[in-house]
Short mmCIF file of N, CA and C in Angstrom, two decimals:
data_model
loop_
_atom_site.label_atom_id
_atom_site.label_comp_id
_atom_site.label_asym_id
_atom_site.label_seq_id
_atom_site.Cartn_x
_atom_site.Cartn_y
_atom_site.Cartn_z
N UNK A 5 57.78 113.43 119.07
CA UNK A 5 57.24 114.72 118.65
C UNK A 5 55.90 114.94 119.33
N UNK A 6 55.52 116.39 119.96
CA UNK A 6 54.13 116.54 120.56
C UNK A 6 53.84 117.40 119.58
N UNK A 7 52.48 117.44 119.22
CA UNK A 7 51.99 118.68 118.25
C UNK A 7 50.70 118.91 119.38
N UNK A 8 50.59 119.90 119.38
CA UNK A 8 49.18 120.47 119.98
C UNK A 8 49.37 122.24 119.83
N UNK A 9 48.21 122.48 120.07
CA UNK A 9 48.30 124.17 119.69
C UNK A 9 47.95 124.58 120.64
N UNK A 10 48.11 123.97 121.99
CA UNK A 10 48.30 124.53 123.65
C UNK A 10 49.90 124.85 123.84
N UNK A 11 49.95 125.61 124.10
CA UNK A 11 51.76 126.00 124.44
C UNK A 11 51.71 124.98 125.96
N UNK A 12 50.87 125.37 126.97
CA UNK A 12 50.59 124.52 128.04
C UNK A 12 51.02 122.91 128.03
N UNK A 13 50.05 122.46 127.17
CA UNK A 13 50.29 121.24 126.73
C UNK A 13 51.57 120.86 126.17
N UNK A 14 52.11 121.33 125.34
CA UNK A 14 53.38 121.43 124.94
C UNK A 14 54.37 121.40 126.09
N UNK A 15 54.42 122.15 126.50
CA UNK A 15 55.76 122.45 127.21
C UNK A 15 55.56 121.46 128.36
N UNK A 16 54.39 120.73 129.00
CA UNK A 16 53.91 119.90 130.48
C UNK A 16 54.48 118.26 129.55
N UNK A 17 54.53 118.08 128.44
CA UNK A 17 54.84 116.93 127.71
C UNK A 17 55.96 116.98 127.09
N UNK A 18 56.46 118.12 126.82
CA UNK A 18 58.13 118.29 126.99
C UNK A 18 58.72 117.97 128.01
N UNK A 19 58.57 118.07 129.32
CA UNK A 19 58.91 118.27 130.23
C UNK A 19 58.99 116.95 130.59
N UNK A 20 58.17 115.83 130.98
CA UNK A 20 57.92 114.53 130.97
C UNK A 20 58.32 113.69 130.12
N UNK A 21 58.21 114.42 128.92
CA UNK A 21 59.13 113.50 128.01
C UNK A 21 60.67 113.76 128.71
N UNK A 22 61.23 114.66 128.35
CA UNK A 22 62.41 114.86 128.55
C UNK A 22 63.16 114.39 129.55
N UNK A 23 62.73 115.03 130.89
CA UNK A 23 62.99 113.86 132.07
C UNK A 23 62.78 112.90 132.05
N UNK A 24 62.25 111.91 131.28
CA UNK A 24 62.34 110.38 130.90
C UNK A 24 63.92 110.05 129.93
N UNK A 25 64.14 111.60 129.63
CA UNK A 25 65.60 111.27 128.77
C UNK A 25 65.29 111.08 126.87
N UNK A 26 63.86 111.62 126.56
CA UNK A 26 63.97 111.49 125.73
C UNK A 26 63.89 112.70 124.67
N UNK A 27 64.90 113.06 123.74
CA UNK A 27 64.60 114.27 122.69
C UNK A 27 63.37 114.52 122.37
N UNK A 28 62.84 115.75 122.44
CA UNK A 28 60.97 116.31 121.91
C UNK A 28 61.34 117.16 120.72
N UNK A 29 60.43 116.98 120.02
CA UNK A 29 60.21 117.70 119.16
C UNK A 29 58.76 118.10 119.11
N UNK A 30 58.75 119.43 119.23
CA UNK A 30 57.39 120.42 119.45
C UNK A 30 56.95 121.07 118.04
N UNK A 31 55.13 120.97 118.08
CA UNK A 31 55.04 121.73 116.60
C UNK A 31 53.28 122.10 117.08
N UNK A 32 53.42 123.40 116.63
CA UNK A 32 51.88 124.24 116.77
C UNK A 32 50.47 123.46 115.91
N UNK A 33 51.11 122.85 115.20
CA UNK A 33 49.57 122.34 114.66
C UNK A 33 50.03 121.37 113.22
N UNK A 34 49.44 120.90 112.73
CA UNK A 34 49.64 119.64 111.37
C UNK A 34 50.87 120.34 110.33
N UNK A 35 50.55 121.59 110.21
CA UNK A 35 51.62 122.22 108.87
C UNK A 35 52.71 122.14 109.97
N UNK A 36 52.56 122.41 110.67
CA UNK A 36 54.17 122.99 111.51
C UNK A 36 55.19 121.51 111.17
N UNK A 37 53.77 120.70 111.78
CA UNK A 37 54.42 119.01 112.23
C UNK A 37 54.49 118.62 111.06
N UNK A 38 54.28 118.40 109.91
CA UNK A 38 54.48 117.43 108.67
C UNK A 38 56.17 118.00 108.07
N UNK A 39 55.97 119.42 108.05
CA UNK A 39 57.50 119.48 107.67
C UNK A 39 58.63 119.25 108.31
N UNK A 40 58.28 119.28 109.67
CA UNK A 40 59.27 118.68 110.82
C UNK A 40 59.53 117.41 111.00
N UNK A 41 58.47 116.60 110.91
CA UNK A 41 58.51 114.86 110.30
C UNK A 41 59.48 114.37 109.60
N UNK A 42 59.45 115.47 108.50
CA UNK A 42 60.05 115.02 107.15
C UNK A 42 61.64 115.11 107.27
N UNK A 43 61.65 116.75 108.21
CA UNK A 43 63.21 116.80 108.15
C UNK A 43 63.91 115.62 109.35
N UNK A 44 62.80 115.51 110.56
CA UNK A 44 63.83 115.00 111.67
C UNK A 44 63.44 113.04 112.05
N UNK A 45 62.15 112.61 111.51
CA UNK A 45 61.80 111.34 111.43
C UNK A 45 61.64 110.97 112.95
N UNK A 46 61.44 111.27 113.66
CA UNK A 46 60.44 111.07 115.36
C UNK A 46 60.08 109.99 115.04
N UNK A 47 60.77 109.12 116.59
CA UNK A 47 60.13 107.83 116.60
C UNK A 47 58.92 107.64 117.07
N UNK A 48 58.41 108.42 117.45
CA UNK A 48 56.87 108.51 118.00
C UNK A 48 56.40 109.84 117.92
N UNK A 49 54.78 110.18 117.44
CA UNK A 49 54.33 111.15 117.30
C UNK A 49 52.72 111.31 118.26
N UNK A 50 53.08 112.03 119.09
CA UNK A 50 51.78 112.30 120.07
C UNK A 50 51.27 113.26 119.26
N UNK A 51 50.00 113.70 119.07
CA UNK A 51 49.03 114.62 118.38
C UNK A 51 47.82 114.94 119.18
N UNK A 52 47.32 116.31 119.01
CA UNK A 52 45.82 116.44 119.76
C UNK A 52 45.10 117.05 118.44
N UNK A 53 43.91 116.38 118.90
CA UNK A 53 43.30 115.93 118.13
C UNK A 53 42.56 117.79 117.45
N UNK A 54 42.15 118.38 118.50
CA UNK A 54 41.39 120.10 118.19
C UNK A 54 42.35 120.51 117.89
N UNK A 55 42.28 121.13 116.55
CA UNK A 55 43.92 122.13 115.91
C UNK A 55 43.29 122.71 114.83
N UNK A 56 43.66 124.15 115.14
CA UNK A 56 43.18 124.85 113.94
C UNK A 56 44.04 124.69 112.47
N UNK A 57 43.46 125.02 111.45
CA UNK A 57 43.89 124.38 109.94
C UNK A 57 44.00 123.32 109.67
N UNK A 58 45.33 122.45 110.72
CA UNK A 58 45.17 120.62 110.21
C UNK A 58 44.40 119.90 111.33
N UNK A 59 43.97 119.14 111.96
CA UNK A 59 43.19 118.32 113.03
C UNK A 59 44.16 117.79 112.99
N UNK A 60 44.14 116.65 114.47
CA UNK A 60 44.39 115.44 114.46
C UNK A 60 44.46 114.01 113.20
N UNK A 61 43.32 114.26 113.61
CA UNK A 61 42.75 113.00 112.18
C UNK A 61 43.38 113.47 110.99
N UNK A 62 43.46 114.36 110.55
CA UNK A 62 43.92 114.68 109.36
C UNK A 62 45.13 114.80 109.03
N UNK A 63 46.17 115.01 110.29
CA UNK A 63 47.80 115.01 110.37
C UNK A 63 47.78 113.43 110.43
N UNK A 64 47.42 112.91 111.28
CA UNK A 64 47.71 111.14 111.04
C UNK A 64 47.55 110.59 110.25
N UNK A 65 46.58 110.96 109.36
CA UNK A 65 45.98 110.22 107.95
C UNK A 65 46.90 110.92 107.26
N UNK A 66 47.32 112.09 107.13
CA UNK A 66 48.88 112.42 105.79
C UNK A 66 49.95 111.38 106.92
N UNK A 67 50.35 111.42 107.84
CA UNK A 67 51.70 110.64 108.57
C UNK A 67 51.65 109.09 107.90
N UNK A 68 50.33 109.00 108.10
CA UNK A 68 50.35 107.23 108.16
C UNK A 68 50.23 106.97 105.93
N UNK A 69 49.59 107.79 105.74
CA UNK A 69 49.73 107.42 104.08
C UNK A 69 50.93 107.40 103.84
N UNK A 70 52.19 108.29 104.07
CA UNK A 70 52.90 108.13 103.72
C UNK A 70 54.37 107.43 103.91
N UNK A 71 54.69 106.32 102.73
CA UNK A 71 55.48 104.95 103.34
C UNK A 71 56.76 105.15 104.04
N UNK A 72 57.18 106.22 103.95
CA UNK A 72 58.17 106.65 104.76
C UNK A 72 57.82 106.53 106.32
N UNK A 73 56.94 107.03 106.59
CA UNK A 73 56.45 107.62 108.15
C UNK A 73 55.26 106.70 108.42
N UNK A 74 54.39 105.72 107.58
CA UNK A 74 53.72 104.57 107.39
C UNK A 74 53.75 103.67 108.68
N UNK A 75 54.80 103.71 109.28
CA UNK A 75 54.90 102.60 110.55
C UNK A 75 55.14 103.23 111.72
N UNK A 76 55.77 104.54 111.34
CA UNK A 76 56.06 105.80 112.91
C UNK A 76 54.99 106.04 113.58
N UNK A 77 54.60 104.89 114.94
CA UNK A 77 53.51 105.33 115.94
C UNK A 77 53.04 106.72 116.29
N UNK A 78 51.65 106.90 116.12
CA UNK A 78 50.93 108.19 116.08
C UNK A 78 49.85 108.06 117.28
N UNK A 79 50.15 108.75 118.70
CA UNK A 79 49.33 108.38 119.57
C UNK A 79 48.06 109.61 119.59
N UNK A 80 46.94 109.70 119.91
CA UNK A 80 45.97 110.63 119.49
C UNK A 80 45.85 111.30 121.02
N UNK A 81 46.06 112.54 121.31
CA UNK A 81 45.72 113.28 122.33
C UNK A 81 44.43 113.83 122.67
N UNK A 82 43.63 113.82 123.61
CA UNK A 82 41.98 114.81 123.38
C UNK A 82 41.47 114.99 124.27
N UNK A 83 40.96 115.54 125.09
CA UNK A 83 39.81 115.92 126.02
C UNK A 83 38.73 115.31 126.18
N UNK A 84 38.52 114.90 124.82
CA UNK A 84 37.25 114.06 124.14
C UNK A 84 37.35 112.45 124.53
N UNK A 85 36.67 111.80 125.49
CA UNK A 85 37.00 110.33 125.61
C UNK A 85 35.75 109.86 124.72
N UNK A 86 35.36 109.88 123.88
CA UNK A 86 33.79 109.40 123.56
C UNK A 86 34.46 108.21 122.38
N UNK A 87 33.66 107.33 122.35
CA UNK A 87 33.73 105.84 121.56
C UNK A 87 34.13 106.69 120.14
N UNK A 88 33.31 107.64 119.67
CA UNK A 88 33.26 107.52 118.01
C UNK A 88 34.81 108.37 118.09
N UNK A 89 35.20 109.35 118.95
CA UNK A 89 36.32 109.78 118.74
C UNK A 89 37.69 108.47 118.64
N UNK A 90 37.56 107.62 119.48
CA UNK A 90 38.24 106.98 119.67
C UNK A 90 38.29 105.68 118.23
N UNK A 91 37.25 105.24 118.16
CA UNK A 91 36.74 105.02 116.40
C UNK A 91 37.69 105.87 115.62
N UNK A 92 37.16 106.68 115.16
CA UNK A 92 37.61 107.54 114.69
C UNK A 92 39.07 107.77 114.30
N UNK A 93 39.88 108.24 115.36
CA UNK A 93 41.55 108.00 115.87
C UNK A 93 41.92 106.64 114.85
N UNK A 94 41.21 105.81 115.35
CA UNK A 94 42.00 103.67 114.35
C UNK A 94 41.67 103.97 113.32
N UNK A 95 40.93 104.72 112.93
CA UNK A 95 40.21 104.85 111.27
C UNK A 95 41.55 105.21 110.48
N UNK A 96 42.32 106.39 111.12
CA UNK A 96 43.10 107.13 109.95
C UNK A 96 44.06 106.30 110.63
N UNK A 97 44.55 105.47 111.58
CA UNK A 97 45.73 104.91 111.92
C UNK A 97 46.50 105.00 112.89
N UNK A 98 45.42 105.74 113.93
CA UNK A 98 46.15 105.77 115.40
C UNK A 98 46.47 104.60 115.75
N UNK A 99 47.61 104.81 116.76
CA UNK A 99 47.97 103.36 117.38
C UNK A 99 47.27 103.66 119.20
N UNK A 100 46.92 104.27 119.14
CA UNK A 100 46.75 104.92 120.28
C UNK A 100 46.51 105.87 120.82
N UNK A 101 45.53 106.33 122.20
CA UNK A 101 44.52 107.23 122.17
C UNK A 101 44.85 107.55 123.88
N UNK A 102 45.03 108.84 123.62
CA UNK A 102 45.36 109.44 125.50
C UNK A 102 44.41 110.02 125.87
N UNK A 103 43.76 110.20 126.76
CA UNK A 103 43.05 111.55 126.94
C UNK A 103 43.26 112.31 127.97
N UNK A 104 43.36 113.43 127.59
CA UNK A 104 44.14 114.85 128.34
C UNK A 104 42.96 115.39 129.74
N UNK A 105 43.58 115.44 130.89
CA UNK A 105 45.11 115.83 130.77
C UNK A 105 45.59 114.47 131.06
N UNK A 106 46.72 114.48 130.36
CA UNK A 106 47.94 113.20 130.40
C UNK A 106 48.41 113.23 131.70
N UNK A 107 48.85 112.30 131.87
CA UNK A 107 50.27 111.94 133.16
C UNK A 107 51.64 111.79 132.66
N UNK A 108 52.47 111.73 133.61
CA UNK A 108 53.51 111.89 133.26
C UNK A 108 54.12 110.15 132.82
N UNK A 109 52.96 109.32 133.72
CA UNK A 109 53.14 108.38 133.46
C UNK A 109 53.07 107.42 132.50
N UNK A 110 50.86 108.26 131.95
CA UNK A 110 50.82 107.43 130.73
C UNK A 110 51.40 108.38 129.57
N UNK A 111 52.67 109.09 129.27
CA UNK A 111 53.42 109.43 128.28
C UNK A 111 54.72 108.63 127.73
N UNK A 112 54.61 108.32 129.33
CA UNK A 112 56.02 107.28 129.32
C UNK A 112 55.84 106.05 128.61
N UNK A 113 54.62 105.44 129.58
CA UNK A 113 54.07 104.00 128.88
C UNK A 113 54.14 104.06 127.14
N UNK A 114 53.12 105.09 127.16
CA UNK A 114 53.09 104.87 125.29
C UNK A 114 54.42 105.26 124.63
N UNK A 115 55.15 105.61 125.15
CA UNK A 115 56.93 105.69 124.41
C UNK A 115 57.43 104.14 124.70
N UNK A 116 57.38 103.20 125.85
CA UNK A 116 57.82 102.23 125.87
C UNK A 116 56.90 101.47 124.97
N UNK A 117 55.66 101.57 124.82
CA UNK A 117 55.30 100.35 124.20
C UNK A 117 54.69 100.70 122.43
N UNK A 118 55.07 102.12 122.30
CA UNK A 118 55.26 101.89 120.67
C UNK A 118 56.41 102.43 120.14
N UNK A 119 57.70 103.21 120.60
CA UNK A 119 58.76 103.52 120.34
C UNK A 119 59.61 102.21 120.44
N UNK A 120 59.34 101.24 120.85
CA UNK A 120 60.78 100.01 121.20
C UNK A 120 61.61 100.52 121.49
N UNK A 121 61.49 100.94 122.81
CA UNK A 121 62.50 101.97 123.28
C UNK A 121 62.02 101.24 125.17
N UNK A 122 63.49 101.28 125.29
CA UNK A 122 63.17 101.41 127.13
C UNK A 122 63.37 102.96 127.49
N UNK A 123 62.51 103.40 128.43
CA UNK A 123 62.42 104.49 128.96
C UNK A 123 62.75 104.04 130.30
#
């Protein structure tokens, strides 16, 4: 699943995902993504972190509280490379921290090494 409230972003990480062969699931911001979680269970959840109504931090910290979705890798997307952001991200339970703009490559990596998934 990508959540970001860039359509840009969205669709450039659809795209990379997908040609890696893997199903995306896209969502405009934390409300969009928590009910989509719930219905479809994404083995991995990329997030950016600037989102109007829910943040980053604040969609991962509801993902990761809850024991259902408790272990479903949550990688943190941002513009922002700075220490406390990145702090920050492990606080609520990131497993991991990208900073944008992404590659096509490091999207892949973090699907192989927190999805248990070969890509």
């Amino acid at each position: 699943m990508v959540i970001d409230d860039s359509n840009t972003i969205r669709r450039s990480a659809e795209i990379f995902l997908a040609q890696a062969g893997c199903q995306v699931l896209l969502a405009e911001d934390g409300f969009d993504a928590l009910a989509k979680i719930s219905d479809h269970h994404p083995d991995i959840v990329f997030v950016d972190i600037m989102m109007p109504r829910l943040d980053g931090y604040q969609t991962c910290a509801l993902i990761k509280k809850n024991p259902k979705f408790a272990a479903t890798p949550v990688i943190m997307l941002s513009s922002k490379d700075g220490l406390f952001d990145r702090a920050r991200g492990r606080m609520v339970g990131s497993n991991e921290y990208l900073t944008k703009p992404f590659t096509k490559d490091s999207l892949i990596k973090a699907v192989a090494a927190h999805a248990g998934t070969a890509v």
